[in-house]
Amino acid sequence: DARVTQTPRHKVTEMGQEVTMRCQPILGHNTVFWYRQTMMQGLELLAYFRNRAPLDDSGMPKDRFSAEMPDATLATLKIQPSEPRDSAVYFCASGLDPFRWSNQPQHFGDGTRLSIL
Amino acid sequence: SQQGEEDPQALSIQEGENATMNCSYKTSINNLQWYRQNSGRGLVHLILIRSNEREKHSGRLRVTLDTSKKSSSLLITASRAADTASYFCATPPLAGNMLTFGGGTRLMVKP
């Protein structure tokens, strides 16, 4: 079964440090999503890419977060500088949308559990 | 703000019983999707029901959609301990691919 792969699975670091999370979407998928999950806020969409182009990152704090897709096999989410309130599980998901707004199911990775001390 | 809200927030049943979870949403949709999340894992897509469908089945899952009431239900029949997980409904807007997830229903199936 094809899977979305996220690395690292766990990350513990001190506040102020840069954090980079990586995602390998399923081969052939043309949409990539980044989500953050916390007990208080639930699942929040941070960024959305289609054909490697960022379409929506309105849910992402711009001052410290950045999301990129250097190529079709890699998506990254960076936090610099990190803060304790960034502690959460970050999920990447990918999907295949043959046309825009086709609303196909998303396939999730198992997440990066981030703890900022 | 969340588009979908699941009810109940938590549900505990015995193996073999049926489990019903409800989802309400706020705006018009093209489809509604249900996902399952096991502890420590990512979400897994279960079923998608389009706005012109009223009911859909997949194995032991039955999903209904009432667009007039902006609500959906997920029924798991003959539950198993392995069904223990959190279940989320998710809706995309009419013009967009960004799913908005509800807070989820935590289901525990006791053996």
mmCIF file of C-alpha atoms in Angstrom:
data_model
loop_
_atom_site.group_PDB
_atom_site.id
_atom_site.type_symbol
_atom_site.label_atom_id
_atom_site.label_comp_id
_atom_site.label_asym_id
_atom_site.label_seq_id
_atom_site.Cartn_x
_atom_site.Cartn_y
_atom_site.Cartn_z
ATOM 1 C CA ASP A 1 0.000 0.000 0.000
ATOM 2 C CA ALA A 2 1.282 3.451 -0.900
ATOM 3 C CA ARG A 3 1.710 5.660 2.149
ATOM 4 C CA VAL A 4 2.485 9.233 3.039
ATOM 5 C CA THR A 5 5.783 9.261 4.924
ATOM 6 C CA GLN A 6 6.584 11.866 7.535
ATOM 7 C CA THR A 7 9.893 12.437 9.304
ATOM 8 C CA PRO A 8 10.782 12.712 12.068
ATOM 9 C CA ARG A 9 8.023 10.899 13.970
ATOM 10 C CA HIS A 10 8.991 12.637 17.195
ATOM 11 C CA LYS A 11 10.911 15.828 17.872
ATOM 12 C CA VAL A 12 11.783 17.425 21.186
ATOM 13 C CA THR A 13 13.694 20.677 21.154
ATOM 14 C CA GLU A 14 14.123 23.886 23.075
ATOM 15 C CA MET A 15 12.285 27.051 22.276
ATOM 16 C CA GLY A 16 14.033 29.287 19.786
ATOM 17 C CA GLN A 17 15.378 26.364 17.755
ATOM 18 C CA GLU A 18 14.519 25.800 14.129
ATOM 19 C CA VAL A 19 12.325 22.795 13.416
ATOM 20 C CA THR A 20 11.959 21.182 10.006
ATOM 21 C CA MET A 21 9.346 18.540 9.307
ATOM 22 C CA ARG A 22 9.375 16.562 6.080
ATOM 23 C CA CYS A 23 6.710 14.785 4.108
ATOM 24 C CA GLN A 24 6.896 12.438 1.152
ATOM 25 C CA PRO A 25 3.477 12.390 -0.509
ATOM 26 C CA ILE A 26 2.146 9.359 -2.322
ATOM 27 C CA LEU A 27 3.694 9.120 -5.780
ATOM 28 C CA GLY A 28 1.415 10.674 -8.342
ATOM 29 C CA HIS A 29 -0.613 12.735 -5.892
ATOM 30 C CA ASN A 30 -0.783 16.385 -6.869
ATOM 31 C CA THR A 31 -2.161 17.949 -3.686
ATOM 32 C CA VAL A 32 -0.415 18.229 -0.328
ATOM 33 C CA PHE A 33 -1.860 19.518 2.930
ATOM 34 C CA TRP A 34 -0.286 20.346 6.286
ATOM 35 C CA TYR A 35 -2.422 20.106 9.428
ATOM 36 C CA ARG A 36 -1.790 20.700 13.101
ATOM 37 C CA GLN A 37 -3.663 18.725 15.753
ATOM 38 C CA THR A 38 -3.993 19.744 19.392
ATOM 39 C CA MET A 39 -6.422 18.787 22.108
ATOM 40 C CA MET A 40 -7.714 22.335 22.381
ATOM 41 C CA GLN A 41 -8.051 23.278 18.703
ATOM 42 C CA GLY A 42 -8.497 19.919 17.037
ATOM 43 C CA LEU A 43 -7.309 19.606 13.431
ATOM 44 C CA GLU A 44 -6.350 22.878 11.802
ATOM 45 C CA LEU A 45 -5.303 23.313 8.180
ATOM 46 C CA LEU A 46 -2.015 25.169 7.908
ATOM 47 C CA ALA A 47 -1.166 25.021 4.197
ATOM 48 C CA TYR A 48 -2.330 23.531 0.909
ATOM 49 C CA PHE A 49 -0.340 22.908 -2.256
ATOM 50 C CA ARG A 50 -1.586 21.872 -5.667
ATOM 51 C CA ASN A 51 0.921 20.827 -8.321
ATOM 52 C CA ARG A 52 3.628 22.142 -5.933
ATOM 53 C CA ALA A 53 2.156 25.650 -5.936
ATOM 54 C CA PRO A 54 0.940 27.051 -2.608
ATOM 55 C CA LEU A 55 -2.781 27.750 -2.877
ATOM 56 C CA ASP A 56 -3.685 28.534 0.696
ATOM 57 C CA ASP A 57 -1.579 29.147 3.764
ATOM 58 C CA SER A 58 -3.977 31.438 5.571
ATOM 59 C CA GLY A 59 -4.036 29.122 8.580
ATOM 60 C CA MET A 60 -0.306 29.382 9.108
ATOM 61 C CA PRO A 61 1.394 31.965 11.331
ATOM 62 C CA LYS A 62 3.511 33.742 8.703
ATOM 63 C CA ASP A 63 6.060 35.217 11.035
ATOM 64 C CA ARG A 64 7.546 31.896 12.078
ATOM 65 C CA PHE A 65 6.123 29.170 9.853
ATOM 66 C CA SER A 66 6.990 28.418 6.244
ATOM 67 C CA ALA A 67 5.908 25.616 3.932
ATOM 68 C CA GLU A 68 7.547 24.626 0.665
ATOM 69 C CA MET A 69 7.580 21.884 -1.951
ATOM 70 C CA PRO A 70 11.074 21.805 -3.448
ATOM 71 C CA ASP A 71 9.984 18.941 -5.685
ATOM 72 C CA ALA A 72 7.021 16.639 -6.194
ATOM 73 C CA THR A 73 8.375 14.070 -3.735
ATOM 74 C CA LEU A 74 9.100 16.383 -0.813
ATOM 75 C CA ALA A 75 7.107 18.885 1.217
ATOM 76 C CA THR A 76 8.608 20.707 4.182
ATOM 77 C CA LEU A 77 7.179 22.666 7.085
ATOM 78 C CA LYS A 78 9.584 24.846 9.035
ATOM 79 C CA ILE A 79 9.193 26.721 12.288
ATOM 80 C CA GLN A 80 11.771 29.360 13.139
ATOM 81 C CA PRO A 81 11.996 30.284 15.945
ATOM 82 C CA SER A 82 9.937 27.618 17.686
ATOM 83 C CA GLU A 83 7.818 28.385 20.760
ATOM 84 C CA PRO A 84 6.211 26.122 23.390
ATOM 85 C CA ARG A 85 2.753 26.879 21.952
ATOM 86 C CA ASP A 86 3.849 25.165 18.724
ATOM 87 C CA SER A 87 3.820 21.815 20.531
ATOM 88 C CA ALA A 88 1.365 19.634 18.643
ATOM 89 C CA VAL A 89 1.136 16.766 16.187
ATOM 90 C CA TYR A 90 1.717 17.918 12.629
ATOM 91 C CA PHE A 91 0.183 15.876 9.845
ATOM 92 C CA CYS A 92 0.851 15.860 6.159
ATOM 93 C CA ALA A 93 -1.779 14.550 3.760
ATOM 94 C CA SER A 94 -1.791 14.075 0.016
ATOM 95 C CA GLY A 95 -4.470 13.525 -2.575
ATOM 96 C CA LEU A 96 -5.093 13.188 -6.269
ATOM 97 C CA ASP A 97 -7.289 15.907 -7.698
ATOM 98 C CA PRO A 98 -7.727 15.448 -11.446
ATOM 99 C CA PHE A 99 -9.284 18.882 -11.566
ATOM 100 C CA ARG A 100 -9.546 21.681 -9.065
ATOM 101 C CA TRP A 101 -12.249 21.318 -6.417
ATOM 102 C CA SER A 102 -12.742 17.642 -7.141
ATOM 103 C CA ASN A 103 -12.678 17.010 -3.385
ATOM 104 C CA GLN A 104 -11.004 13.627 -3.429
ATOM 105 C CA PRO A 105 -10.153 11.831 -0.157
ATOM 106 C CA GLN A 106 -6.940 12.755 1.548
ATOM 107 C CA HIS A 107 -4.292 10.254 2.633
ATOM 108 C CA PHE A 108 -2.557 11.103 5.892
ATOM 109 C CA GLY A 109 0.871 10.318 7.221
ATOM 110 C CA ASP A 110 1.299 9.274 10.852
ATOM 111 C CA GLY A 111 2.436 12.718 11.891
ATOM 112 C CA THR A 112 5.337 14.390 13.640
ATOM 113 C CA ARG A 113 4.814 14.780 17.380
ATOM 114 C CA LEU A 114 6.561 18.017 18.262
ATOM 115 C CA SER A 115 7.397 19.149 21.779
ATOM 116 C CA ILE A 116 8.964 22.543 22.338
ATOM 117 C CA LEU A 117 10.422 22.945 25.824
ATOM 118 C CA SER B 1 -14.277 27.898 13.541
ATOM 119 C CA GLN B 2 -15.159 24.280 12.890
ATOM 120 C CA GLN B 3 -17.474 23.474 10.021
ATOM 121 C CA GLY B 4 -18.435 20.064 11.331
ATOM 122 C CA GLU B 5 -19.374 19.119 14.864
ATOM 123 C CA GLU B 6 -19.616 15.505 15.924
ATOM 124 C CA ASP B 7 -21.972 14.191 18.528
ATOM 125 C CA PRO B 8 -21.431 12.549 20.948
ATOM 126 C CA GLN B 9 -17.894 13.542 21.875
ATOM 127 C CA ALA B 10 -17.334 10.115 23.398
ATOM 128 C CA LEU B 11 -19.121 6.787 23.099
ATOM 129 C CA SER B 12 -18.496 3.516 24.904
ATOM 130 C CA ILE B 13 -20.205 0.307 23.807
ATOM 131 C CA GLN B 14 -19.818 -3.450 24.040
ATOM 132 C CA GLU B 15 -18.459 -5.526 21.193
ATOM 133 C CA GLY B 16 -21.254 -6.586 18.877
ATOM 134 C CA GLU B 17 -23.368 -3.491 19.496
ATOM 135 C CA ASN B 18 -23.957 -0.807 16.890
ATOM 136 C CA ALA B 19 -22.348 2.618 17.172
ATOM 137 C CA THR B 20 -23.935 5.750 15.770
ATOM 138 C CA MET B 21 -22.135 9.059 15.436
ATOM 139 C CA ASN B 22 -23.631 12.279 14.168
ATOM 140 C CA CYS B 23 -22.140 15.264 12.391
ATOM 141 C CA SER B 24 -23.629 18.682 11.807
ATOM 142 C CA TYR B 25 -22.173 21.283 9.492
ATOM 143 C CA LYS B 26 -22.863 24.906 8.710
ATOM 144 C CA THR B 27 -22.482 25.729 5.027
ATOM 145 C CA SER B 28 -23.454 24.137 1.730
ATOM 146 C CA ILE B 29 -21.246 21.269 0.629
ATOM 147 C CA ASN B 30 -20.429 19.109 -2.388
ATOM 148 C CA ASN B 31 -19.663 16.101 -0.259
ATOM 149 C CA LEU B 32 -19.004 14.974 3.279
ATOM 150 C CA GLN B 33 -16.235 12.610 4.303
ATOM 151 C CA TRP B 34 -15.707 10.422 7.350
ATOM 152 C CA TYR B 35 -12.265 9.563 8.687
ATOM 153 C CA ARG B 36 -10.981 7.301 11.465
ATOM 154 C CA GLN B 37 -7.931 7.977 13.616
ATOM 155 C CA ASN B 38 -6.334 5.287 15.730
ATOM 156 C CA SER B 39 -4.276 6.409 18.698
ATOM 157 C CA GLY B 40 -0.915 7.749 17.620
ATOM 158 C CA ARG B 41 -1.673 7.405 13.928
ATOM 159 C CA GLY B 42 -2.848 9.560 11.055
ATOM 160 C CA LEU B 43 -6.394 9.821 9.796
ATOM 161 C CA VAL B 44 -7.714 7.167 7.462
ATOM 162 C CA HIS B 45 -10.452 7.921 4.952
ATOM 163 C CA LEU B 46 -13.515 5.730 5.445
ATOM 164 C CA ILE B 47 -16.241 6.924 3.137
ATOM 165 C CA LEU B 48 -17.311 9.892 1.013
ATOM 166 C CA ILE B 49 -20.946 10.763 0.405
ATOM 167 C CA ARG B 50 -21.886 13.317 -2.223
ATOM 168 C CA SER B 51 -24.511 15.978 -1.685
ATOM 169 C CA ASN B 52 -26.931 14.259 -4.091
ATOM 170 C CA GLU B 53 -26.722 10.976 -2.179
ATOM 171 C CA ARG B 54 -28.810 10.167 0.886
ATOM 172 C CA GLU B 55 -27.225 6.935 2.022
ATOM 173 C CA LYS B 56 -24.069 4.972 1.330
ATOM 174 C CA HIS B 57 -22.738 1.638 2.572
ATOM 175 C CA SER B 58 -19.245 0.239 2.865
ATOM 176 C CA GLY B 59 -18.903 -3.066 4.669
ATOM 177 C CA ARG B 60 -20.142 -2.533 8.228
ATOM 178 C CA LEU B 61 -20.370 1.222 7.707
ATOM 179 C CA ARG B 62 -23.532 3.062 6.797
ATOM 180 C CA VAL B 63 -23.503 6.806 6.213
ATOM 181 C CA THR B 64 -26.535 9.014 5.754
ATOM 182 C CA LEU B 65 -26.665 12.622 4.646
ATOM 183 C CA ASP B 66 -29.515 15.083 5.113
ATOM 184 C CA THR B 67 -28.594 18.309 3.346
ATOM 185 C CA SER B 68 -31.804 20.008 4.468
ATOM 186 C CA LYS B 69 -30.738 19.562 8.086
ATOM 187 C CA LYS B 70 -27.025 19.906 7.315
ATOM 188 C CA SER B 71 -26.323 16.681 9.139
ATOM 189 C CA SER B 72 -24.804 13.261 8.583
ATOM 190 C CA SER B 73 -24.587 10.081 10.592
ATOM 191 C CA LEU B 74 -22.103 7.222 10.623
ATOM 192 C CA LEU B 75 -23.345 3.833 11.780
ATOM 193 C CA ILE B 76 -20.921 1.019 12.542
ATOM 194 C CA THR B 77 -22.754 -2.276 12.835
ATOM 195 C CA ALA B 78 -21.606 -5.271 14.869
ATOM 196 C CA SER B 79 -18.740 -3.307 16.373
ATOM 197 C CA ARG B 80 -15.395 -4.891 17.193
ATOM 198 C CA ALA B 81 -12.678 -3.933 19.648
ATOM 199 C CA ALA B 82 -10.574 -2.938 16.625
ATOM 200 C CA ASP B 83 -13.126 -0.202 15.844
ATOM 201 C CA THR B 84 -11.906 1.692 18.917
ATOM 202 C CA ALA B 85 -10.715 5.019 17.505
ATOM 203 C CA SER B 86 -11.718 8.625 16.989
ATOM 204 C CA TYR B 87 -14.050 9.341 14.110
ATOM 205 C CA PHE B 88 -14.165 12.667 12.291
ATOM 206 C CA CYS B 89 -16.453 14.149 9.714
ATOM 207 C CA ALA B 90 -14.928 16.556 7.229
ATOM 208 C CA THR B 91 -16.400 18.894 4.680
ATOM 209 C CA PRO B 92 -14.881 20.862 1.825
ATOM 210 C CA PRO B 93 -16.455 24.174 0.845
ATOM 211 C CA LEU B 94 -18.308 24.408 -2.471
ATOM 212 C CA ALA B 95 -15.292 26.072 -4.055
ATOM 213 C CA GLY B 96 -12.230 24.586 -2.481
ATOM 214 C CA ASN B 97 -10.371 21.457 -1.532
ATOM 215 C CA MET B 98 -9.567 22.414 2.022
ATOM 216 C CA LEU B 99 -11.289 20.013 4.397
ATOM 217 C CA THR B 100 -12.627 21.351 7.680
ATOM 218 C CA PHE B 101 -12.740 18.706 10.390
ATOM 219 C CA GLY B 102 -15.026 18.445 13.358
ATOM 220 C CA GLY B 103 -13.793 17.741 16.863
ATOM 221 C CA GLY B 104 -14.372 14.008 16.514
ATOM 222 C CA THR B 105 -16.165 11.259 18.400
ATOM 223 C CA ARG B 106 -14.006 9.011 20.556
ATOM 224 C CA LEU B 107 -15.386 5.500 20.284
ATOM 225 C CA MET B 108 -14.409 2.757 22.689
ATOM 226 C CA VAL B 109 -15.560 -0.770 21.979
ATOM 227 C CA LYS B 110 -15.151 -3.059 24.961
ATOM 228 C CA PRO B 111 -14.445 -6.729 24.311
#
